[in-house]
Amino acid sequence: MKKISLIIPCYNEEESLPLFYREVTGVMEGLGREYELIFVNDGSKDDTLLALKKMAERDGHVIYLSFSRNFGKEAAMYAGFCNAQGDYVAVMDADMQDPPALLPRMLEMLESGEYDSVATRRVSRTHEPPVRSWFARKFYRIMNRISDAEIVDGARDFRLMKRDMVDAIVSMSEYNRFSKGIFGWIGFRTCWLPYENVERAAGETKWSFWKLFRYAVNGVISFSEAPLNIASWSGIFMTVCSCFMLLLIVFRRLLFGDPVAGWASTICVIIFIGGIQLFCLGIMGQYIAKTYMETKHRPHYIVAETNGRDVIRCK
Ligand code: UDP
Ligand code: MG
């Protein structure tokens, strides 16, 4: 019988955890499979860890890994993947926005079809600020054009995967992680399950607009070289333009004896070029900064406390 591992990253989720645990346990017991619930406490400032410890005392299915500080959802998911022992593995949010009720259908689809994973996709973005939705949609469109990782609009991290796929994810040990890109990049056959957006059960979102924006930029840099190409092409474009301008000015001087006037226009051009140069330098700087972080080979996360099992420390 195949074992199922659920990975649940938790950051300040003490309010949602009891609801989530009740619901997910009901669903998993209903499936009648062997399972484990891997809760990753991502340096919560509330009593999430206490709640997890109580759950682990009562229920042998519960495994918790508690980080020494907040390392971010990506690190929490990676810790889960490294420690999951199931044949099928899924990541789920603790706030019930990834409805546990979908699990039986996902399992059925995974086992009946020729798929390596069943992924969920939100078809609506109700209860979300319109500005955020707009940026999200633009991000997916741009991202799909400029990177070779297929990223589906509205795709959640909630997907049930077979062991091979999980091993591939664990083998991608990059420091700057962008899971949506990683899932797309490794390939495998994925079946999409659409569902209506669900509101958070309790607590509030941990993602501010700027945190999401930085995450999106990280995604672009991790999975595309397009910004660097834009820098190169804009340099070439500006050089060609300036050659034409030079010729024009020389002709005007020779044919019409027209002196070149204007201090203001010269300054404008200098500032314009300076701006473009700094912008391109900034793009290069972003890539160099990411490379710098990768070369340090720091651990993705540090586990301060866990129940039982040896912590597999990933590079
Ligand atoms: N999360 C985490 N570390 C963080 C931020 C979030 O582990 O630094 C977890 C959080 O507890 C939740 C999931 O990631 O289980 C998704 O977060 P959230 O619901 O705040 O994001 P949203 O659904 O609003 O995009
Ligand atoms: Mg959420």
XYZ file of N, CA and C in Angstrom, residues 41-272:
696
model
N 7.305 24.145 11.207
C 7.094 25.423 11.873
C 8.204 26.378 11.458
N 7.826 27.357 10.642
C 8.801 28.259 10.041
C 9.064 29.465 10.952
N 9.577 29.197 12.143
C 9.927 30.283 13.072
C 8.743 31.130 13.496
N 7.613 30.491 13.773
C 6.409 31.250 14.168
C 6.644 32.036 15.460
N 5.984 33.185 15.546
C 6.121 34.005 16.754
C 4.973 33.742 17.723
N 3.975 33.002 17.298
C 2.857 32.682 18.204
C 3.042 31.244 18.736
N 1.969 30.634 19.205
C 2.101 29.317 19.830
C 1.906 28.150 18.865
N 2.292 28.334 17.635
C 2.164 27.254 16.649
C 2.914 25.996 17.085
N 4.138 26.193 17.589
C 4.958 25.036 17.978
C 4.284 24.250 19.103
N 3.724 24.999 20.054
C 3.036 24.346 21.180
C 1.866 23.507 20.659
N 1.107 24.094 19.748
C -0.036 23.375 19.166
C 0.448 22.111 18.451
N 1.571 22.219 17.742
C 2.100 21.060 17.012
C 2.541 19.962 17.978
N 3.187 20.387 19.069
C 3.661 19.401 20.058
C 2.483 18.643 20.651
N 1.407 19.380 20.952
C 0.218 18.731 21.524
C -0.358 17.727 20.525
N -0.409 18.130 19.267
C -0.943 17.233 18.240
C -0.074 15.987 18.111
N 1.257 16.188 18.145
C 2.178 15.059 17.988
C 2.066 14.080 19.158
N 1.768 14.616 20.343
C 1.600 13.748 21.516
C 0.418 12.801 21.345
N -0.644 13.356 20.777
C -1.881 12.578 20.647
C -1.882 11.663 19.424
N -1.185 12.102 18.375
C -1.327 11.432 17.089
C 0.044 11.057 16.511
N 0.253 9.793 16.317
C 1.535 9.297 15.801
C 1.803 9.664 14.346
N 0.771 10.144 13.644
C 0.977 10.528 12.240
C 1.674 11.879 12.115
N 1.676 12.615 13.236
C 2.172 13.998 13.161
C 3.679 14.060 13.404
N 4.376 14.647 12.443
C 5.807 14.898 12.592
C 5.983 16.405 12.493
N 6.748 16.968 13.395
C 6.994 18.405 13.245
C 8.479 18.690 13.163
N 8.801 19.691 12.324
C 10.162 20.201 12.235
C 10.039 21.667 12.588
N 10.801 22.110 13.554
C 10.681 23.513 13.939
C 11.976 24.245 13.623
N 11.889 25.272 12.783
C 13.080 26.020 12.369
C 13.554 26.958 13.482
N 14.836 27.297 13.425
C 15.407 28.196 14.427
C 14.962 29.647 14.217
N 14.488 29.964 13.009
C 13.929 31.289 12.722
C 13.047 31.170 11.486
N 12.484 32.284 11.038
C 11.654 32.264 9.837
C 12.561 32.204 8.588
N 12.512 31.091 7.884
C 13.338 30.930 6.686
C 12.522 31.118 5.408
N 11.203 31.264 5.544
C 10.348 31.442 4.368
C 9.687 30.142 3.932
N 8.577 30.296 3.202
C 7.787 29.131 2.811
C 8.573 28.170 1.915
N 9.416 28.729 1.045
C 10.191 27.873 0.145
C 11.094 26.928 0.931
N 11.779 27.465 1.961
C 12.668 26.634 2.779
C 11.852 25.591 3.524
N 10.668 25.994 4.009
C 9.814 25.067 4.754
C 9.367 23.913 3.853
N 9.018 24.239 2.602
C 8.590 23.189 1.673
C 9.758 22.246 1.381
N 10.950 22.825 1.214
C 12.117 22.008 0.905
C 12.427 21.052 2.059
N 12.332 21.577 3.287
C 12.548 20.728 4.462
C 11.569 19.561 4.442
N 10.326 19.853 4.086
C 9.305 18.810 4.010
C 9.661 17.766 2.961
N 10.046 18.235 1.769
C 10.408 17.296 0.694
C 11.584 16.416 1.116
N 12.575 17.022 1.789
C 13.759 16.258 2.190
C 13.400 15.187 3.211
N 12.401 15.443 4.029
C 12.076 14.515 5.119
C 10.907 13.585 4.826
N 10.165 13.850 3.757
C 8.990 13.028 3.470
C 9.405 11.621 3.064
N 8.706 10.642 3.579
C 9.051 9.252 3.265
C 7.983 8.558 2.428
N 6.909 9.271 2.140
C 5.791 8.652 1.427
C 6.095 8.362 -0.034
N 5.247 7.538 -0.638
C 5.345 7.265 -2.071
C 4.677 8.394 -2.845
N 3.669 8.985 -2.189
C 3.010 10.160 -2.750
C 3.198 11.306 -1.761
N 3.516 12.479 -2.300
C 3.774 13.622 -1.422
C 2.988 14.830 -1.914
N 2.414 15.578 -0.973
C 1.719 16.818 -1.337
C 2.088 17.924 -0.369
N 2.136 19.153 -0.883
C 2.335 20.319 -0.027
C 0.973 20.978 0.152
N 0.672 21.403 1.365
C -0.616 22.068 1.604
C -0.427 23.260 2.528
N -1.178 24.324 2.289
C -1.159 25.457 3.213
C -1.977 25.095 4.445
N -1.608 25.706 5.563
C -2.300 25.380 6.814
C -3.625 26.136 6.962
N -3.902 27.049 6.027
C -5.067 27.926 6.216
C -6.316 27.429 5.484
N -6.279 26.211 4.963
C -7.392 25.563 4.252
C -7.675 26.174 2.890
N -6.753 27.010 2.401
C -6.942 27.528 1.041
C -6.630 26.435 0.018
N -5.940 25.401 0.487
C -5.762 24.193 -0.315
C -6.687 23.151 0.301
N -7.925 23.039 -0.188
C -8.929 22.234 0.518
C -8.544 20.751 0.629
N -8.444 20.233 1.853
C -8.129 18.809 2.035
C -9.156 17.914 1.348
N -10.382 18.426 1.187
C -11.441 17.627 0.564
C -11.104 17.233 -0.878
N -10.144 17.944 -1.502
C -9.766 17.599 -2.882
C -8.853 16.374 -2.946
N -8.261 16.020 -1.792
C -7.248 14.956 -1.786
C -7.725 13.607 -2.354
N -8.920 13.120 -1.951
C -9.358 11.822 -2.499
C -9.426 11.822 -4.023
N -9.933 12.948 -4.596
C -10.024 13.018 -6.057
C -8.637 13.060 -6.696
N -7.749 13.799 -6.048
C -6.385 13.899 -6.585
C -5.714 12.526 -6.567
N -5.932 11.809 -5.490
C -5.336 10.476 -5.365
C -5.882 9.536 -6.433
N -7.190 9.636 -6.631
C -7.833 8.783 -7.635
C -7.271 9.091 -9.026
N -7.165 10.403 -9.331
C -6.648 10.801 -10.645
C -5.206 10.336 -10.831
N -4.416 10.453 -9.752
C -2.998 10.080 -9.834
C -2.845 8.588 -10.093
N -3.701 7.823 -9.456
C -3.559 6.368 -9.569
C -4.235 5.794 -10.809
N -5.245 6.508 -11.303
C -5.961 5.958 -12.457
C -5.309 6.351 -13.777
N -4.725 7.526 -13.809
C -4.180 8.004 -15.085
C -2.687 7.796 -15.189
N -2.192 8.174 -16.346
C -0.759 8.054 -16.588
C -0.060 9.340 -16.172
N -0.272 9.734 -14.948
C 0.303 11.006 -14.499
C 1.328 10.801 -13.397
N 2.263 11.768 -13.313
C 3.227 11.739 -12.214
C 2.814 12.698 -11.121
N 1.927 13.639 -11.461
C 1.438 14.530 -10.411
C 0.064 15.085 -10.784
N -0.711 15.387 -9.769
C -1.996 16.052 -9.973
C -1.899 17.389 -9.252
N -1.991 18.467 -10.019
C -1.800 19.793 -9.437
C -3.108 20.570 -9.431
N -3.230 21.492 -8.505
C -4.464 22.278 -8.430
C -4.223 23.692 -8.965
N -5.302 24.242 -9.482
C -5.225 25.563 -10.108
C -6.471 26.347 -9.705
N -6.249 27.542 -9.177
C -7.404 28.384 -8.835
C -7.941 29.015 -10.099
N -9.233 28.877 -10.332
C -9.788 29.486 -11.540
C -10.353 30.870 -11.254
N -10.521 31.203 -9.978
C -11.011 32.544 -9.641
C -10.066 33.161 -8.619
N -10.106 34.467 -8.544
C -9.281 35.137 -7.554
C -10.147 36.041 -6.679
N -11.340 35.546 -6.386
C -12.235 36.342 -5.533
C -11.611 36.500 -4.152
N -11.995 37.516 -3.461
C -11.499 37.871 -2.121
C -10.033 38.310 -2.162
N -9.526 38.591 -3.346
C -8.141 39.045 -3.430
C -8.155 40.485 -3.925
N -7.250 41.350 -3.414
C -7.240 42.735 -3.916
C -7.027 42.742 -5.426
N -7.837 43.564 -6.179
C -7.735 43.575 -7.649
C -6.340 43.893 -8.156
N -5.608 44.789 -7.471
C -4.264 45.157 -7.933
C -3.362 43.930 -7.893
N -3.479 43.142 -6.833
C -2.664 41.951 -6.677
C -2.976 40.948 -7.799
N -4.283 40.773 -8.084
C -4.674 39.840 -9.149
C -4.088 40.278 -10.481
N -4.160 41.600 -10.745
C -3.684 42.134 -12.015
C -2.194 41.846 -12.177
N -1.409 42.146 -11.138
C 0.028 41.908 -11.195
C 0.323 40.420 -11.334
N -0.461 39.596 -10.623
C -0.237 38.145 -10.683
C -0.434 37.648 -12.103
N -1.532 38.100 -12.737
C -1.810 37.640 -14.110
C -0.710 38.071 -15.073
N -0.269 39.342 -14.929
C 0.811 39.853 -15.794
C 2.079 39.037 -15.572
N 2.358 38.739 -14.294
C 3.568 37.992 -13.964
C 3.580 36.642 -14.683
N 2.460 35.927 -14.623
C 2.404 34.609 -15.261
C 2.599 34.714 -16.769
N 1.997 35.752 -17.367
C 2.126 35.901 -18.822
C 3.571 36.154 -19.217
N 4.204 37.099 -18.487
C 5.588 37.444 -18.818
C 6.498 36.238 -18.570
N 6.293 35.630 -17.426
C 7.140 34.507 -17.015
C 7.115 33.372 -18.046
N 5.928 33.097 -18.569
C 5.830 32.003 -19.544
C 6.515 32.335 -20.857
N 6.565 33.644 -21.158
C 7.245 34.038 -22.394
C 8.743 33.931 -22.260
N 9.268 34.302 -21.090
C 10.719 34.470 -20.980
C 11.452 33.309 -20.336
N 10.748 32.317 -19.829
C 11.488 31.221 -19.212
C 11.090 29.888 -19.840
N 11.941 28.881 -19.645
C 11.597 27.582 -20.218
C 10.845 26.708 -19.218
N 10.531 27.251 -18.060
C 9.706 26.514 -17.099
C 8.250 26.909 -17.327
N 7.414 25.923 -17.558
C 6.003 26.244 -17.793
C 5.315 26.543 -16.462
N 4.763 27.741 -16.342
C 4.097 28.112 -15.094
C 2.650 28.467 -15.406
N 1.738 27.736 -14.848
C 0.322 27.907 -15.164
C -0.286 28.993 -14.268
N -1.082 29.882 -14.881
C -1.719 30.954 -14.121
C -2.644 30.353 -13.058
N -2.503 30.835 -11.835
C -3.372 30.367 -10.755
C -2.927 29.057 -10.126
N -1.781 28.511 -10.613
C -1.311 27.233 -10.060
C -0.956 27.403 -8.589
N -1.370 26.446 -7.785
C -1.025 26.472 -6.365
C 0.188 25.564 -6.139
N 0.778 25.662 -4.976
C 1.848 24.717 -4.653
C 1.248 23.370 -4.250
N -0.073 23.356 -4.082
C -0.799 22.156 -3.662
C -0.869 21.162 -4.819
N -0.047 20.130 -4.769
C -0.103 19.086 -5.792
C 0.368 17.776 -5.181
N -0.243 16.707 -5.655
C 0.121 15.379 -5.170
C 1.088 14.786 -6.186
N 2.275 14.380 -5.682
C 3.326 13.940 -6.601
C 3.797 12.534 -6.288
N 4.264 11.856 -7.305
C 4.856 10.548 -7.084
C 6.316 10.717 -6.654
N 6.861 9.654 -6.108
C 8.212 9.671 -5.533
C 9.282 10.223 -6.494
N 9.220 9.795 -7.761
C 10.245 10.222 -8.731
C 10.318 11.735 -8.823
N 9.147 12.340 -8.806
C 9.088 13.789 -8.944
C 9.660 14.460 -7.688
N 9.336 13.883 -6.532
C 9.849 14.437 -5.270
C 11.375 14.334 -5.239
N 11.902 13.203 -5.678
C 13.359 13.049 -5.704
C 14.003 14.087 -6.623
N 13.335 14.358 -7.739
C 13.867 15.375 -8.668
C 13.882 16.747 -7.994
N 12.828 17.038 -7.230
C 12.758 18.342 -6.551
C 13.856 18.445 -5.500
N 14.051 17.365 -4.741
C 15.087 17.380 -3.697
C 16.470 17.553 -4.329
N 16.643 16.972 -5.526
C 17.955 17.081 -6.169
C 18.235 18.504 -6.646
N 17.193 19.311 -6.776
C 17.415 20.713 -7.168
C 17.641 21.510 -5.895
N 18.903 21.555 -5.477
C 19.174 22.102 -4.145
C 19.560 23.575 -4.177
N 19.103 24.304 -5.191
C 19.476 25.709 -5.271
C 18.984 26.502 -4.058
N 19.720 27.545 -3.746
C 19.420 28.342 -2.555
C 18.246 29.282 -2.797
N 18.238 29.928 -3.965
C 17.126 30.820 -4.299
C 16.029 29.979 -4.923
N 15.105 29.552 -4.105
C 14.113 28.597 -4.595
C 12.841 29.301 -5.054
N 12.292 28.800 -6.161
C 11.018 29.299 -6.673
C 10.263 28.065 -7.151
N 9.454 27.519 -6.227
C 8.867 26.190 -6.469
C 8.022 26.107 -7.719
N 7.238 27.149 -7.988
C 6.384 27.095 -9.179
C 7.241 26.860 -10.420
N 8.406 27.499 -10.440
C 9.330 27.316 -11.555
C 9.955 25.931 -11.521
N 10.324 25.481 -10.343
C 10.963 24.163 -10.210
C 10.013 23.059 -10.685
N 8.753 23.136 -10.260
C 7.764 22.131 -10.684
C 7.674 22.095 -12.209
N 7.632 23.277 -12.811
C 7.517 23.352 -14.269
C 8.790 22.880 -14.958
N 9.917 23.246 -14.369
C 11.210 22.956 -15.010
C 11.507 21.471 -15.043
N 11.174 20.747 -13.951
C 11.524 19.319 -13.922
C 10.643 18.510 -14.872
N 9.528 19.084 -15.285
C 8.676 18.395 -16.260
C 7.767 17.365 -15.612
N 7.754 16.173 -16.112
C 6.852 15.077 -15.719
C 5.427 15.372 -16.184
N 4.607 14.319 -16.191
C 3.239 14.488 -16.679
C 2.339 14.977 -15.551
N 1.767 16.144 -15.766
C 0.941 16.744 -14.715
C -0.490 16.905 -15.184
N -1.415 16.539 -14.320
C -2.833 16.716 -14.632
C -3.350 17.864 -13.764
N -4.118 18.787 -14.361
C -4.567 19.970 -13.610
C -5.992 19.821 -13.117
N -6.173 20.187 -11.880
C -7.498 20.111 -11.274
C -7.929 21.533 -10.877
N -8.878 22.122 -11.636
C -9.281 23.486 -11.307
C -10.249 23.532 -10.120
N -10.173 24.606 -9.349
C -11.145 24.786 -8.265
C -11.323 26.262 -7.955
N -12.439 26.579 -7.315
C -12.751 27.973 -6.978
C -11.908 28.396 -5.775
N -11.475 29.649 -5.774
C -10.671 30.152 -4.667
C -11.429 30.054 -3.336
N -10.700 29.692 -2.298
C -11.297 29.583 -0.965
C -10.627 30.628 -0.075
N -11.415 31.244 0.789
C -10.826 32.248 1.666
C -10.102 31.594 2.828
N -9.122 32.288 3.374
C -8.383 31.806 4.534
C -9.325 31.464 5.692
N -9.100 30.334 6.360
C -10.004 29.919 7.443
C -9.849 30.810 8.670
N -8.631 31.152 9.020
C -8.370 32.011 10.181
C -7.013 32.670 9.999
N -6.725 33.653 10.844
C -5.442 34.359 10.742
C -5.397 35.223 9.495
N -4.206 35.713 9.155
C -4.124 36.551 7.943
C -2.932 36.174 7.077
N -2.982 36.656 5.817
C -1.930 36.280 4.873
C -0.569 36.792 5.344
N 0.472 36.006 5.044
C 1.827 36.388 5.464
C 2.554 37.097 4.327
N 1.856 37.265 3.203
C 2.508 37.850 2.041
C 2.013 39.270 1.812
N 2.908 40.242 2.040
C 2.558 41.613 1.694
C 2.793 41.755 0.190
N 2.308 42.880 -0.365
C 2.478 43.084 -1.795
C 3.966 43.067 -2.167
N 4.798 43.734 -1.353
C 6.223 43.831 -1.685
C 6.949 42.507 -1.529
N 6.498 41.716 -0.534
C 7.097 40.390 -0.363
C 6.813 39.554 -1.619
N 5.570 39.668 -2.121
C 5.202 38.943 -3.337
C 5.987 39.454 -4.534
N 6.156 40.780 -4.588
C 6.877 41.391 -5.712
C 8.321 40.884 -5.744
N 8.957 40.868 -4.570
C 10.349 40.386 -4.495
C 10.433 38.909 -4.880
N 9.407 38.170 -4.462
C 9.343 36.737 -4.781
C 9.238 36.559 -6.299
N 8.419 37.407 -6.934
C 8.244 37.348 -8.385
C 9.560 37.675 -9.087
N 10.261 38.707 -8.611
C 11.547 39.078 -9.222
C 12.525 37.929 -9.068
N 12.528 37.321 -7.888
C 13.391 36.163 -7.645
C 13.081 35.041 -8.638
N 11.778 34.843 -8.891
C 11.352 33.824 -9.844
C 11.894 34.107 -11.227
N 11.792 35.360 -11.661
C 12.274 35.730 -13.003
C 13.777 35.482 -13.092
N 14.513 35.937 -12.075
C 15.970 35.806 -12.110
C 16.392 34.336 -12.047
N 15.642 33.540 -11.282
C 16.002 32.130 -11.148
C 15.749 31.329 -12.418
N 14.764 31.757 -13.205
C 14.370 30.899 -14.329
C 14.470 31.555 -15.690
N 15.104 32.720 -15.769
C 15.199 33.357 -17.069
C 16.429 34.252 -17.179
N 16.975 34.290 -18.383
C 18.088 35.203 -18.636
C 17.605 36.403 -19.427
N 16.291 36.496 -19.610
C 15.738 37.565 -20.443
C 16.161 38.970 -19.987
N 16.155 39.279 -18.665
C 16.565 40.632 -18.285
C 17.978 40.973 -18.751
N 18.883 39.985 -18.711
C 20.253 40.231 -19.186
C 20.254 40.482 -20.686
N 19.420 39.717 -21.409
C 19.337 39.924 -22.857
C 18.762 41.292 -23.182
N 17.770 41.714 -22.391
C 17.184 43.041 -22.611
C 18.267 44.102 -22.454
N 19.114 43.929 -21.438
C 20.196 44.895 -21.210
C 21.117 44.944 -22.430
N 21.477 43.763 -22.951
C 22.378 43.737 -24.116
C 21.726 44.382 -25.332
N 20.474 43.987 -25.597
C 19.803 44.498 -26.798
C 19.548 45.990 -26.710
N 19.226 46.480 -25.524
C 18.985 47.928 -25.429
C 20.294 48.673 -25.651
N 21.413 48.078 -25.230
C 22.721 48.694 -25.484
C 22.986 48.791 -26.977
N 22.713 47.706 -27.697
C 22.929 47.691 -29.150
C 22.011 48.708 -29.831
N 20.761 48.722 -29.404
C 19.773 49.639 -29.975
C 20.212 51.097 -29.807
N 20.666 51.432 -28.596
C 21.077 52.810 -28.325
C 22.304 53.179 -29.160
N 23.212 52.227 -29.353
C 24.419 52.502 -30.138
C 24.037 52.814 -31.588
N 23.149 52.006 -32.154
C 22.711 52.208 -33.540
C 22.035 53.580 -33.666
N 21.146 53.877 -32.707
C 20.450 55.179 -32.743
C 21.451 56.323 -32.713
N 22.446 56.204 -31.831
C 23.375 57.322 -31.683
C 24.217 57.504 -32.943
N 24.507 56.399 -33.663
C 25.249 56.512 -34.924
C 24.441 57.334 -35.939
N 23.153 57.020 -36.036
C 22.281 57.778 -36.946
C 22.232 59.250 -36.573
N 22.107 59.516 -35.293
C 22.048 60.902 -34.819
C 23.334 61.642 -35.191
N 24.456 60.947 -35.026
C 25.757 61.551 -35.317
C 25.839 61.937 -36.795
N 25.428 60.987 -37.645
C 25.456 61.247 -39.083
C 24.578 62.451 -39.423
N 23.395 62.487 -38.824
C 22.447 63.568 -39.071
C 23.065 64.923 -38.727
N 23.722 64.954 -37.592
C 24.303 66.220 -37.132
C 25.456 66.653 -38.051
N 26.268 65.659 -38.448
C 27.393 65.976 -39.347
C 26.859 66.534 -40.677
N 25.824 65.898 -41.244
C 25.221 66.377 -42.495
C 24.649 67.777 -42.358
N 23.969 67.976 -41.279
C 23.357 69.293 -41.059
C 24.428 70.376 -41.000
N 25.545 70.050 -40.356
C 26.655 71.004 -40.209
C 27.275 71.283 -41.580
N 27.513 70.215 -42.367
C 28.189 70.362 -43.654
C 27.299 71.009 -44.710
N 26.032 70.556 -44.787
C 25.145 71.038 -45.846
C 24.545 72.400 -45.547
N 24.103 72.559 -44.290
C 23.383 73.807 -43.971
C 24.176 74.730 -43.058
N 25.358 74.307 -42.652
C 26.162 75.117 -41.746
C 25.453 75.368 -40.441
N 24.624 74.407 -40.081
C 23.781 74.539 -38.888
C 24.571 74.152 -37.642
N 24.927 75.085 -36.789
C 25.671 74.696 -35.590
C 24.763 73.925 -34.625
N 25.346 73.028 -33.895
C 24.545 72.259 -32.936
C 24.316 73.119 -31.696
N 23.052 73.376 -31.452
C 22.756 74.228 -30.296
C 22.241 73.375 -29.149
N 22.369 73.886 -28.006
C 21.634 73.284 -26.891
C 22.446 72.558 -25.859
N 22.552 73.225 -24.755
C 23.199 72.602 -23.606
C 22.221 71.618 -22.965
N 20.953 72.050 -22.927
C 19.921 71.242 -22.257
C 19.792 69.864 -22.902
N 19.755 69.850 -24.254
C 19.569 68.551 -24.920
C 20.748 67.623 -24.631
N 21.969 68.196 -24.579
C 23.153 67.377 -24.292
C 23.027 66.738 -22.908
N 22.640 67.570 -21.940
C 22.511 67.059 -20.568
C 21.447 65.953 -20.515
N 20.318 66.183 -21.229
C 19.248 65.172 -21.250
C 19.790 63.843 -21.752
N 20.543 63.902 -22.839
C 21.072 62.669 -23.414
C 22.019 61.991 -22.431
N 22.878 62.790 -21.785
C 23.841 62.204 -20.832
C 23.101 61.512 -19.686
N 22.083 62.194 -19.155
C 21.335 61.604 -18.041
C 20.605 60.345 -18.495
N 20.029 60.401 -19.702
C 19.302 59.259 -20.233
C 20.216 58.029 -20.340
